[in-house]
């Protein structure tokens, strides 16, 4: 007897999923700050599966208080965010999540994903926190760092317009092109930092840091008209130039890309 | 239109207060009604450089707190008729220098002055920020050494991102590079950055170069702005800066090193 064609198959998949780490059991506050955040990038979370991280609530004194998950879920649905489950939290919280129709995702010791922090409450314009894992050497978050975020466009997140900067990027400034490519037309001085989730092009000397593919895009590249950088990174793999920049690329029009976990800095041919 | 000009640098000891005093004096000497404000609350120095420290009764914090009228705190300069000094407080907390209060003072000063020179404290903290926030133009004072240049770069970044003009999307603050304590001989010997090196990094227009000179110290100690010094290259350099600021075409001086000949050493010389 011929066997019936299988109607499905079950496979394990490691899917990218955003985790909304809750830092307070006060859902009204979470909603208020989330709303501010979503206003800045209206379509960023649209139809995106989101897991709720409860681990940080466990440490709080009020961790036993019941969570108003239903209210939060209503709000998230209104914003077209799709909550799929919870990670961490107390047994009671997980039970409440299950009752609210959420899945229970086991905690894994995987490396932390990019964290987008909510700004402290009085701040209206929340600067997007750049993904900490990609910063190379630990960087103290100095006060007064200017952050320019990519303008929130009305387009799907994968098609954000390139962020173009036409003024010098000076020491202490940080430019983040969230979900986009970054083009800089003026000098990037030592101590300045460029971060993009896509590629970075600098049509002037690059003397500061440039971090492309900040959310893990290993195919991202950096192009610098004059390579004088302090640090370059692709998808979290970084290269510093303690001994100075190699003669072959110093001051040259160069591209930087990732080749099997190794950052390659290569001069571009002058004529082609 | 009255202008608010901030004299700033990031780094300390590069010559901000010396420049503020001489620049404000130069503007006044050219007929502009000028006031120079010390924003260095807690470490006030401008009154010493201007030689009016014994006449300080009220200060900018008294005015901000509404304890005295602005007119009562203004000190008339002893050399120039149309120059006034608004001193900083030596005893108060610098947090008293709130942005709203500074804005109110500047608005009031704009009614009767042509030029308002704000002498910024070092650093990028509250006092420096209050001094630059309302600026229309900025004199960025830089010494020919790398740390000073980097700090100036930082200040330029803040001016471009956080000043009132930047925040409100108005025309950006006009930036001028002023290189001070410049020693062409040491530049020629490769011990100091050259003006070109500095401009290559900062990329803003150069308004002047003030040579390193012992006479600056004497002027400071005697409470006379350096621009008043007789037969001094520093005074001439500051006059050039003021002239360029007012729109005159003046060639750059004091940037190249000339070997002093034997005859000049014997008979000319400074």
Short mmCIF file of C-alpha atoms in Angstrom, two decimals:
data_model
loop_
_atom_site.label_atom_id
_atom_site.label_comp_id
_atom_site.label_asym_id
_atom_site.label_seq_id
_atom_site.Cartn_x
_atom_site.Cartn_y
_atom_site.Cartn_z
CA UNK A 1 0.00 0.00 0.00
CA UNK A 2 1.53 3.31 -1.05
CA UNK A 3 2.21 5.69 1.79
CA UNK A 4 0.40 8.99 1.80
CA UNK A 5 2.42 12.04 0.81
CA UNK A 6 3.37 13.85 4.03
CA UNK A 7 1.25 16.96 4.58
CA UNK A 8 3.85 18.59 6.77
CA UNK A 9 7.22 18.17 8.31
CA UNK A 10 8.58 19.49 11.55
CA UNK A 11 12.01 21.03 11.61
CA UNK A 12 13.95 22.95 14.17
CA UNK A 13 14.74 26.49 13.01
CA UNK A 14 16.68 29.30 14.57
CA UNK A 15 14.65 32.26 13.51
CA UNK A 16 15.57 35.84 14.20
CA UNK A 17 13.12 37.29 16.65
CA UNK A 18 13.06 40.59 18.46
CA UNK A 19 12.93 40.37 22.22
CA UNK A 20 11.23 43.13 24.15
CA UNK A 21 12.97 42.99 27.50
CA UNK A 22 10.66 44.37 30.13
CA UNK A 23 12.41 46.35 32.81
CA UNK A 24 9.41 47.17 34.93
CA UNK A 25 6.18 45.40 35.83
CA UNK A 26 4.41 48.74 35.29
CA UNK A 27 2.76 48.04 31.95
CA UNK A 28 1.41 51.58 31.65
CA UNK A 29 4.97 52.88 31.55
CA UNK A 30 6.04 50.23 29.09
CA UNK A 31 3.13 51.12 26.83
CA UNK A 32 3.83 54.85 27.03
CA UNK A 33 7.52 54.49 26.15
CA UNK A 34 6.83 51.89 23.51
CA UNK A 35 4.35 54.21 21.88
CA UNK A 36 6.93 57.01 21.76
CA UNK A 37 9.42 54.61 20.24
CA UNK A 38 7.02 53.29 17.64
CA UNK A 39 6.04 56.81 16.60
CA UNK A 40 9.64 57.37 15.53
CA UNK A 41 9.62 54.37 13.24
CA UNK A 42 6.02 53.52 12.59
CA UNK A 43 6.57 50.46 10.46
CA UNK A 44 9.58 49.03 12.14
CA UNK A 45 7.61 46.54 14.24
CA UNK A 46 4.81 45.93 11.76
CA UNK A 47 3.94 42.20 11.70
CA UNK A 48 7.20 41.44 13.44
CA UNK A 49 7.13 38.52 15.84
CA UNK A 50 8.25 39.74 19.24
CA UNK A 51 9.07 37.75 22.34
CA UNK A 52 8.67 39.30 25.75
CA UNK A 53 11.78 39.02 27.90
CA UNK A 54 10.79 38.72 31.56
CA UNK A 55 14.19 37.83 32.97
CA UNK A 56 14.94 41.34 34.18
CA UNK A 57 11.66 41.46 36.11
CA UNK A 58 12.73 38.57 38.30
CA UNK A 59 15.30 40.70 40.05
CA UNK A 60 12.83 43.40 40.97
CA UNK A 61 11.19 43.57 44.40
CA UNK A 62 7.73 43.63 42.91
CA UNK A 63 8.35 40.61 40.72
CA UNK A 64 5.54 38.66 42.34
CA UNK A 65 2.92 41.21 41.39
CA UNK A 66 0.65 39.95 38.61
CA UNK A 67 1.54 41.29 35.19
CA UNK A 68 -1.11 42.93 33.07
CA UNK A 69 -0.03 40.99 30.02
CA UNK A 70 -3.44 41.10 28.39
CA UNK A 71 -3.40 44.90 28.32
CA UNK A 72 0.08 44.96 26.84
CA UNK A 73 -0.86 42.38 24.21
CA UNK A 74 -3.90 44.43 23.19
CA UNK A 75 -1.73 47.46 22.83
CA UNK A 76 0.91 45.58 20.83
CA UNK A 77 -1.68 44.16 18.48
CA UNK A 78 -2.96 47.70 17.97
CA UNK A 79 0.57 48.61 16.89
CA UNK A 80 0.80 45.56 14.64
CA UNK A 81 3.41 43.96 16.86
CA UNK A 82 2.90 40.24 17.17
CA UNK A 83 3.80 38.87 20.58
CA UNK A 84 4.64 35.19 20.23
CA UNK A 85 5.86 34.17 23.63
CA UNK A 86 7.78 34.94 26.77
CA UNK A 87 11.35 34.20 27.78
CA UNK A 88 12.35 33.91 31.41
CA UNK A 89 10.33 35.25 34.30
CA UNK A 90 8.92 33.52 37.37
CA UNK A 91 6.77 30.42 37.20
CA UNK A 92 3.68 32.50 37.98
CA UNK A 93 4.50 34.94 35.21
CA UNK A 94 5.02 32.15 32.70
CA UNK A 95 1.72 30.64 33.73
CA UNK A 96 -0.01 33.98 33.25
CA UNK A 97 1.62 34.23 29.83
CA UNK A 98 0.38 30.80 28.85
CA UNK A 99 -3.14 31.79 29.94
CA UNK A 100 -2.86 34.93 27.80
CA UNK A 101 -2.17 32.70 24.82
CA UNK A 102 1.59 33.19 24.61
CA UNK A 103 4.17 30.53 24.04
CA UNK A 104 6.85 29.76 26.62
CA UNK A 105 10.25 30.01 24.98
CA UNK A 106 13.02 28.23 26.85
CA UNK A 107 15.93 30.43 27.84
CA UNK A 108 19.06 29.62 25.91
CA UNK A 109 22.52 30.80 26.67
CA UNK A 110 22.80 32.22 23.15
CA UNK A 111 24.72 35.42 22.71
CA UNK A 112 22.65 38.48 23.45
CA UNK A 113 20.92 39.98 20.47
CA UNK A 114 20.90 43.63 19.61
CA UNK A 115 19.21 45.51 22.37
CA UNK A 116 17.12 48.55 21.64
CA UNK A 117 16.68 50.32 24.93
CA UNK A 118 13.83 52.61 25.77
CA UNK A 119 15.09 56.03 26.68
CA UNK A 120 14.63 57.35 30.20
CA UNK A 121 11.13 58.67 30.52
CA UNK A 122 11.55 62.44 30.16
CA UNK A 123 13.44 62.07 26.91
CA UNK A 124 11.04 62.21 24.02
CA UNK A 125 13.46 61.45 21.23
CA UNK A 126 14.96 58.14 22.20
CA UNK A 127 18.35 57.76 20.55
CA UNK A 128 18.64 54.22 19.28
CA UNK A 129 21.21 52.42 21.34
CA UNK A 130 23.73 50.89 18.98
CA UNK A 131 24.14 47.19 19.40
CA UNK A 132 26.60 46.73 22.19
CA UNK A 133 28.13 43.54 20.85
CA UNK A 134 29.61 45.28 17.84
CA UNK A 135 31.51 48.02 19.53
CA UNK A 136 34.79 46.22 19.79
CA UNK A 137 36.62 47.48 22.85
CA UNK A 138 34.28 48.48 25.62
CA UNK A 139 33.23 52.09 25.22
CA UNK A 140 31.95 54.11 28.13
CA UNK A 141 28.76 55.82 27.10
CA UNK A 142 29.91 59.38 27.45
CA UNK A 143 27.35 62.01 28.20
CA UNK A 144 26.64 64.40 25.42
CA UNK A 145 27.23 62.01 22.58
CA UNK A 146 25.17 63.19 19.71
CA UNK A 147 23.22 60.54 18.00
CA UNK A 148 21.54 61.07 14.72
CA UNK A 149 19.08 58.40 13.86
CA UNK A 150 17.93 57.49 10.43
CA UNK A 151 14.68 59.27 9.72
CA UNK A 152 11.77 56.93 10.16
CA UNK A 153 10.42 56.36 6.69
CA UNK A 154 7.07 54.91 5.69
CA UNK A 155 8.64 51.91 4.07
CA UNK A 156 9.32 48.34 5.05
CA UNK A 157 12.32 48.11 7.38
CA UNK A 158 14.52 46.38 4.82
CA UNK A 159 14.13 49.28 2.38
CA UNK A 160 15.01 52.27 4.51
CA UNK A 161 16.54 55.12 2.58
CA UNK A 162 20.25 55.70 2.86
CA UNK A 163 21.26 58.17 5.54
CA UNK A 164 23.40 60.88 3.94
CA UNK A 165 25.60 63.11 6.12
CA UNK A 166 27.16 66.10 4.39
CA UNK A 167 28.81 67.83 7.34
CA UNK A 168 32.01 66.81 9.15
CA UNK A 169 31.52 64.10 11.74
CA UNK A 170 33.61 65.29 14.64
CA UNK A 171 35.15 63.61 17.64
CA UNK A 172 32.52 62.40 20.10
CA UNK A 173 29.75 62.33 17.52
CA UNK A 174 28.04 59.10 16.67
CA UNK A 175 25.94 58.56 13.59
CA UNK A 176 23.71 55.51 13.42
CA UNK A 177 21.95 54.52 10.22
CA UNK A 178 19.37 52.15 11.62
CA UNK A 179 18.39 49.47 9.16
CA UNK A 180 20.01 51.45 6.36
CA UNK A 181 23.18 52.28 4.50
CA UNK A 182 25.20 55.32 5.47
CA UNK A 183 26.91 57.76 3.15
CA UNK A 184 29.20 60.46 4.55
CA UNK A 185 30.38 63.23 2.27
CA UNK A 186 32.61 65.08 4.73
CA UNK A 187 35.53 64.19 6.93
CA UNK A 188 35.10 61.69 9.78
CA UNK A 189 37.57 62.77 12.44
CA UNK A 190 39.37 60.67 15.03
CA UNK A 191 37.04 59.87 17.89
CA UNK A 192 33.92 59.97 15.73
CA UNK A 193 31.86 56.84 15.19
CA UNK A 194 29.79 55.71 12.22
CA UNK A 195 27.43 52.79 12.66
CA UNK A 196 25.16 51.34 10.00
CA UNK A 197 23.11 48.19 9.73
CA UNK A 198 24.03 48.22 6.05
CA UNK A 199 27.08 49.49 4.16
CA UNK A 200 29.07 52.63 4.94
CA UNK A 201 30.54 54.88 2.26
CA UNK A 202 32.83 57.76 3.18
CA UNK A 203 33.79 60.13 0.37
CA UNK A 204 36.42 61.89 2.48
CA UNK A 205 39.12 60.79 4.90
CA UNK A 206 37.95 58.25 7.49
CA UNK A 207 39.89 58.91 10.67
CA UNK A 208 37.41 57.70 13.25
CA UNK A 209 35.59 54.40 13.59
CA UNK A 210 33.24 52.76 11.14
CA UNK A 211 31.04 49.78 12.03
CA UNK A 212 29.01 48.31 9.18
CA UNK A 213 26.49 45.48 9.35
CA UNK A 214 25.89 46.32 12.96
CA UNK A 215 23.02 43.85 13.29
CA UNK A 216 25.09 41.00 12.06
CA UNK A 217 25.03 41.46 8.29
CA UNK A 218 28.33 39.81 7.36
CA UNK A 219 27.99 40.94 3.74
CA UNK A 220 28.11 44.62 4.69
CA UNK A 221 31.11 46.61 3.48
CA UNK A 222 32.84 49.89 4.20
CA UNK A 223 34.24 52.09 1.46
CA UNK A 224 36.51 54.97 2.45
CA UNK A 225 38.06 57.43 0.08
CA UNK A 226 41.08 57.83 2.32
CA UNK A 227 41.68 55.01 4.77
CA UNK A 228 43.00 56.48 8.03
CA UNK A 229 40.59 54.77 10.44
CA UNK A 230 41.08 54.02 14.13
CA UNK A 231 38.82 51.00 13.98
CA UNK A 232 36.68 49.25 11.39
CA UNK A 233 34.15 46.51 12.00
CA UNK A 234 31.86 44.33 9.93
CA UNK A 235 29.06 42.48 11.71
CA UNK A 236 30.86 42.72 15.02
CA UNK A 237 34.25 41.52 13.78
CA UNK A 238 36.57 44.40 14.28
CA UNK A 239 40.06 45.49 13.40
CA UNK A 240 42.10 48.12 15.18
CA UNK A 241 45.29 49.66 13.87
CA UNK A 242 47.50 49.86 16.89
CA UNK A 243 50.65 49.62 14.81
CA UNK A 244 49.40 52.14 12.31
CA UNK A 245 47.55 51.45 9.11
CA UNK A 246 49.37 49.17 6.66
CA UNK A 247 51.28 51.06 4.00
CA UNK A 248 49.33 49.34 1.24
CA UNK A 249 46.06 51.01 2.21
CA UNK A 250 47.05 54.04 4.27
CA UNK A 251 45.46 57.16 2.84
CA UNK A 252 44.14 55.14 -0.10
CA UNK A 253 40.66 54.61 -1.44
CA UNK A 254 39.87 51.33 0.28
CA UNK A 255 37.16 48.82 0.89
CA UNK A 256 36.69 46.77 4.01
CA UNK A 257 34.80 43.49 4.02
CA UNK A 258 34.55 40.22 5.86
CA UNK A 259 36.22 37.11 4.51
CA UNK A 260 35.58 34.04 6.70
CA UNK A 261 35.42 35.96 9.99
CA UNK A 262 38.45 38.01 9.03
CA UNK A 263 38.27 41.73 8.37
CA UNK A 264 40.00 42.51 5.09
CA UNK A 265 41.14 46.04 4.26
CA UNK A 266 42.02 46.35 0.62
CA UNK A 267 42.98 49.29 -1.52
CA UNK A 268 40.78 49.88 -4.55
CA UNK A 269 42.41 50.05 -7.94
CA UNK A 270 42.86 53.62 -9.07
CA UNK A 271 41.83 53.06 -12.65
CA UNK A 272 39.26 50.70 -13.86
CA UNK B 1 21.75 92.96 14.03
CA UNK B 2 23.50 92.41 17.36
CA UNK B 3 25.81 89.41 17.30
CA UNK B 4 26.49 86.84 19.99
CA UNK B 5 30.03 85.51 19.63
CA UNK B 6 31.30 82.66 21.78
CA UNK B 7 35.01 82.22 22.40
CA UNK B 8 35.45 78.52 23.04
CA UNK B 9 37.98 75.70 22.78
CA UNK B 10 37.17 72.66 24.86
CA UNK B 11 40.67 72.50 26.27
CA UNK B 12 41.82 74.79 29.06
CA UNK B 13 44.76 77.14 29.02
CA UNK B 14 44.76 77.75 25.28
CA UNK B 15 43.94 81.45 25.53
CA UNK B 16 40.18 81.79 25.56
CA UNK B 17 40.03 84.51 28.17
CA UNK B 18 43.03 86.37 26.72
CA UNK B 19 41.28 86.20 23.35
CA UNK B 20 37.90 87.24 24.74
CA UNK B 21 39.43 90.30 26.38
CA UNK B 22 41.45 91.37 23.35
CA UNK B 23 38.77 90.55 20.81
CA UNK B 24 36.05 92.40 22.73
CA UNK B 25 38.39 95.35 23.19
CA UNK B 26 39.23 95.34 19.49
CA UNK B 27 35.55 95.33 18.54
CA UNK B 28 34.93 98.23 20.91
CA UNK B 29 37.93 100.16 19.54
CA UNK B 30 36.35 99.88 16.11
CA UNK B 31 33.22 101.58 17.38
CA UNK B 32 31.03 98.59 18.24
CA UNK B 33 29.20 98.83 21.51
CA UNK B 34 30.48 95.64 23.08
CA UNK B 35 29.95 93.59 26.21
CA UNK B 36 32.08 90.63 27.23
CA UNK B 37 30.56 88.03 29.54
CA UNK B 38 32.51 85.62 31.74
CA UNK B 39 30.75 82.24 31.83
CA UNK B 40 33.34 80.58 34.03
CA UNK B 41 31.29 80.51 37.21
CA UNK B 42 33.46 79.53 40.14
CA UNK B 43 36.76 80.21 38.39
CA UNK B 44 36.28 83.70 37.11
CA UNK B 45 39.30 85.25 35.43
CA UNK B 46 38.07 87.67 32.83
CA UNK B 47 37.78 90.48 35.39
CA UNK B 48 41.50 90.05 36.19
CA UNK B 49 42.56 90.10 32.56
CA UNK B 50 40.39 93.18 32.00
CA UNK B 51 41.75 94.78 35.16
CA UNK B 52 38.37 95.40 36.74
CA UNK B 53 38.45 92.82 39.54
CA UNK B 54 38.20 95.45 42.25
CA UNK B 55 35.03 96.85 40.80
CA UNK B 56 33.05 93.60 40.77
CA UNK B 57 30.03 94.00 43.02
CA UNK B 58 27.33 91.97 41.29
CA UNK B 59 27.69 89.18 38.78
CA UNK B 60 25.80 87.24 36.12
CA UNK B 61 24.24 84.88 38.67
CA UNK B 62 22.80 87.84 40.61
CA UNK B 63 21.23 89.00 37.39
CA UNK B 64 19.88 85.56 36.45
CA UNK B 65 18.35 85.17 39.90
CA UNK B 66 16.72 88.57 39.55
CA UNK B 67 18.54 90.00 42.55
CA UNK B 68 19.85 93.03 40.65
CA UNK B 69 19.16 94.73 37.35
CA UNK B 70 21.48 93.90 34.48
CA UNK B 71 22.74 97.50 34.41
CA UNK B 72 23.96 97.22 37.99
CA UNK B 73 26.17 94.25 37.19
CA UNK B 74 27.78 95.68 34.04
CA UNK B 75 31.25 97.14 34.62
CA UNK B 76 32.51 99.83 32.28
CA UNK B 77 35.98 99.12 30.90
CA UNK B 78 38.69 101.51 32.00
CA UNK B 79 40.27 101.80 28.54
CA UNK B 80 37.30 101.93 26.16
CA UNK B 81 34.10 103.89 26.43
CA UNK B 82 31.86 101.45 24.63
CA UNK B 83 33.09 98.26 26.31
CA UNK B 84 31.45 96.60 29.30
CA UNK B 85 32.24 93.49 31.32
CA UNK B 86 29.68 91.18 32.89
CA UNK B 87 31.65 89.14 35.43
CA UNK B 88 31.03 85.56 36.54
CA UNK B 89 30.29 84.64 40.10
CA UNK B 90 33.22 83.29 42.08
CA UNK B 91 31.16 81.79 44.88
CA UNK B 92 27.99 80.38 43.37
CA UNK B 93 27.31 76.99 41.96
CA UNK B 94 27.66 76.79 38.20
CA UNK B 95 24.26 75.13 37.91
CA UNK B 96 22.74 78.51 38.63
CA UNK B 97 23.67 79.38 35.05
CA UNK B 98 20.46 78.11 33.51
CA UNK B 99 19.77 78.40 29.80
CA UNK B 100 16.55 80.38 30.18
CA UNK B 101 18.26 82.91 32.42
CA UNK B 102 21.20 83.27 30.01
CA UNK B 103 18.76 83.71 27.14
CA UNK B 104 16.95 86.48 28.98
CA UNK B 105 20.20 88.31 29.71
CA UNK B 106 21.35 88.05 26.10
CA UNK B 107 18.02 89.33 24.82
CA UNK B 108 18.26 92.32 27.13
CA UNK B 109 21.87 92.99 26.11
CA UNK B 110 20.93 92.81 22.44
CA UNK B 111 18.76 95.88 22.94
CA UNK B 112 21.73 98.08 23.67
CA UNK B 113 24.86 96.31 22.39
CA UNK B 114 26.19 95.48 18.91
CA UNK B 115 28.49 92.67 19.94
CA UNK B 116 28.14 90.25 22.84
CA UNK B 117 31.28 88.20 23.45
CA UNK B 118 30.82 85.09 25.59
CA UNK B 119 33.99 83.82 27.25
CA UNK B 120 33.41 80.09 27.64
CA UNK B 121 34.95 77.99 30.41
CA UNK B 122 37.00 74.94 29.43
CA UNK B 123 35.32 71.58 29.08
CA UNK B 124 32.00 70.60 27.56
CA UNK B 125 29.96 70.78 30.71
CA UNK B 126 27.14 73.05 31.71
CA UNK B 127 29.03 76.36 31.74
CA UNK B 128 30.59 75.84 28.33
CA UNK B 129 27.27 74.72 26.93
CA UNK B 130 25.44 77.79 28.28
CA UNK B 131 28.10 80.01 26.75
CA UNK B 132 27.77 78.51 23.27
CA UNK B 133 24.07 77.70 23.11
CA UNK B 134 22.89 81.10 21.88
CA UNK B 135 25.94 81.89 19.71
CA UNK B 136 25.63 83.32 16.22
CA UNK B 137 29.36 83.01 15.61
CA UNK B 138 32.12 81.09 17.31
CA UNK B 139 35.82 81.76 17.69
CA UNK B 140 37.35 78.35 18.22
CA UNK B 141 40.67 78.89 19.97
CA UNK B 142 43.18 76.15 19.27
CA UNK B 143 46.83 75.62 20.18
CA UNK B 144 49.10 73.87 17.68
CA UNK B 145 49.08 70.55 19.48
CA UNK B 146 46.99 67.42 18.98
CA UNK B 147 44.98 67.38 22.20
CA UNK B 148 43.86 70.96 21.70
CA UNK B 149 42.87 70.22 18.11
CA UNK B 150 40.86 67.19 19.13
CA UNK B 151 39.03 69.16 21.83
CA UNK B 152 38.25 71.89 19.33
CA UNK B 153 36.88 69.23 17.01
CA UNK B 154 34.59 68.07 19.81
CA UNK B 155 33.39 71.61 20.44
CA UNK B 156 32.69 72.11 16.74
CA UNK B 157 30.64 68.94 16.79
CA UNK B 158 28.58 70.20 19.70
CA UNK B 159 28.10 73.59 18.05
CA UNK B 160 26.87 71.86 14.91
CA UNK B 161 24.50 69.56 16.76
CA UNK B 162 23.34 71.18 19.97
CA UNK B 163 23.49 74.95 19.70
CA UNK B 164 20.21 76.83 19.49
CA UNK B 165 20.75 77.45 15.81
CA UNK B 166 21.31 73.74 15.20
CA UNK B 167 18.39 72.62 17.35
CA UNK B 168 16.00 75.06 15.71
CA UNK B 169 17.28 74.33 12.22
CA UNK B 170 18.41 77.90 11.59
CA UNK B 171 21.48 78.88 9.63
CA UNK B 172 24.40 77.15 11.39
CA UNK B 173 26.74 78.96 13.77
CA UNK B 174 29.54 80.67 11.80
CA UNK B 175 32.78 79.08 12.87
CA UNK B 176 36.19 80.76 12.89
CA UNK B 177 39.46 79.07 13.70
CA UNK B 178 41.87 81.09 15.81
CA UNK B 179 45.26 79.49 16.35
CA UNK B 180 46.99 80.88 19.43
CA UNK B 181 50.43 80.43 21.02
CA UNK B 182 51.83 79.75 17.57
CA UNK B 183 55.58 79.51 17.30
CA UNK B 184 56.66 79.41 13.63
CA UNK B 185 60.17 78.45 14.65
CA UNK B 186 59.00 75.32 16.43
CA UNK B 187 56.61 74.57 13.59
CA UNK B 188 59.53 74.77 11.17
CA UNK B 189 61.44 72.38 13.42
CA UNK B 190 58.51 69.96 13.30
CA UNK B 191 57.76 70.28 17.01
CA UNK B 192 54.35 71.89 16.58
CA UNK B 193 51.44 71.38 14.26
CA UNK B 194 51.32 73.89 11.44
CA UNK B 195 48.26 76.00 10.65
CA UNK B 196 47.74 73.79 7.60
CA UNK B 197 47.82 70.64 9.73
CA UNK B 198 45.19 72.09 12.04
CA UNK B 199 42.97 73.20 9.20
CA UNK B 200 43.29 69.81 7.56
CA UNK B 201 41.63 68.30 10.63
CA UNK B 202 39.15 70.98 11.65
CA UNK B 203 38.22 72.28 8.18
CA UNK B 204 36.81 75.65 9.18
CA UNK B 205 37.96 79.07 7.97
CA UNK B 206 41.01 80.56 9.67
CA UNK B 207 40.45 84.00 11.18
CA UNK B 208 43.92 84.53 12.58
CA UNK B 209 47.12 83.28 14.12
CA UNK B 210 48.35 84.74 17.41
CA UNK B 211 52.08 84.21 17.94
CA UNK B 212 53.42 82.82 21.19
CA UNK B 213 54.73 85.77 23.19
CA UNK B 214 55.95 86.55 26.65
CA UNK B 215 54.14 89.84 26.58
CA UNK B 216 50.77 88.08 26.95
CA UNK B 217 51.70 87.03 30.47
CA UNK B 218 52.75 90.56 31.39
CA UNK B 219 49.54 91.95 29.95
CA UNK B 220 47.44 89.44 31.92
CA UNK B 221 49.21 90.15 35.15
CA UNK B 222 48.81 93.88 34.74
CA UNK B 223 45.13 93.62 33.87
CA UNK B 224 45.49 95.04 30.38
CA UNK B 225 44.08 93.18 27.39
CA UNK B 226 46.99 92.18 25.14
CA UNK B 227 45.60 94.15 22.21
CA UNK B 228 46.56 97.37 24.04
CA UNK B 229 50.27 96.45 24.16
CA UNK B 230 52.56 98.78 22.26
CA UNK B 231 54.74 97.44 19.45
CA UNK B 232 53.66 93.89 20.13
CA UNK B 233 53.03 91.28 17.45
CA UNK B 234 50.29 89.82 19.66
CA UNK B 235 48.42 93.13 19.69
CA UNK B 236 48.79 93.44 15.92
CA UNK B 237 47.64 89.88 15.40
CA UNK B 238 44.52 90.49 17.49
CA UNK B 239 43.81 93.72 15.57
CA UNK B 240 44.03 91.69 12.35
CA UNK B 241 41.57 89.16 13.76
CA UNK B 242 39.07 91.89 14.61
CA UNK B 243 39.53 93.48 11.18
CA UNK B 244 38.88 90.14 9.46
CA UNK B 245 35.87 89.57 11.67
CA UNK B 246 34.50 92.95 10.56
CA UNK B 247 34.95 91.88 6.96
CA UNK B 248 38.29 93.51 6.03
CA UNK B 249 40.74 91.68 3.81
CA UNK B 250 43.92 91.36 5.83
CA UNK B 251 46.79 89.05 4.83
CA UNK B 252 47.84 86.41 7.37
CA UNK B 253 50.88 87.34 9.40
CA UNK B 254 53.07 85.64 11.98
CA UNK B 255 52.76 82.23 10.36
CA UNK B 256 56.23 81.85 8.88
CA UNK B 257 59.59 81.74 10.51
CA UNK B 258 62.26 84.11 9.25
CA UNK B 259 65.79 83.76 10.45
CA UNK B 260 66.78 86.96 12.18
CA UNK B 261 69.93 88.37 10.61
CA UNK B 262 72.92 89.56 12.61
CA UNK B 263 72.28 93.25 11.90
CA UNK B 264 68.66 92.96 12.94
CA UNK B 265 69.67 91.15 16.07
CA UNK B 266 72.09 93.93 16.93
CA UNK B 267 70.03 96.95 15.99
CA UNK B 268 66.40 95.96 15.44
CA UNK B 269 64.85 93.15 17.33
CA UNK B 270 62.18 93.09 19.88
#
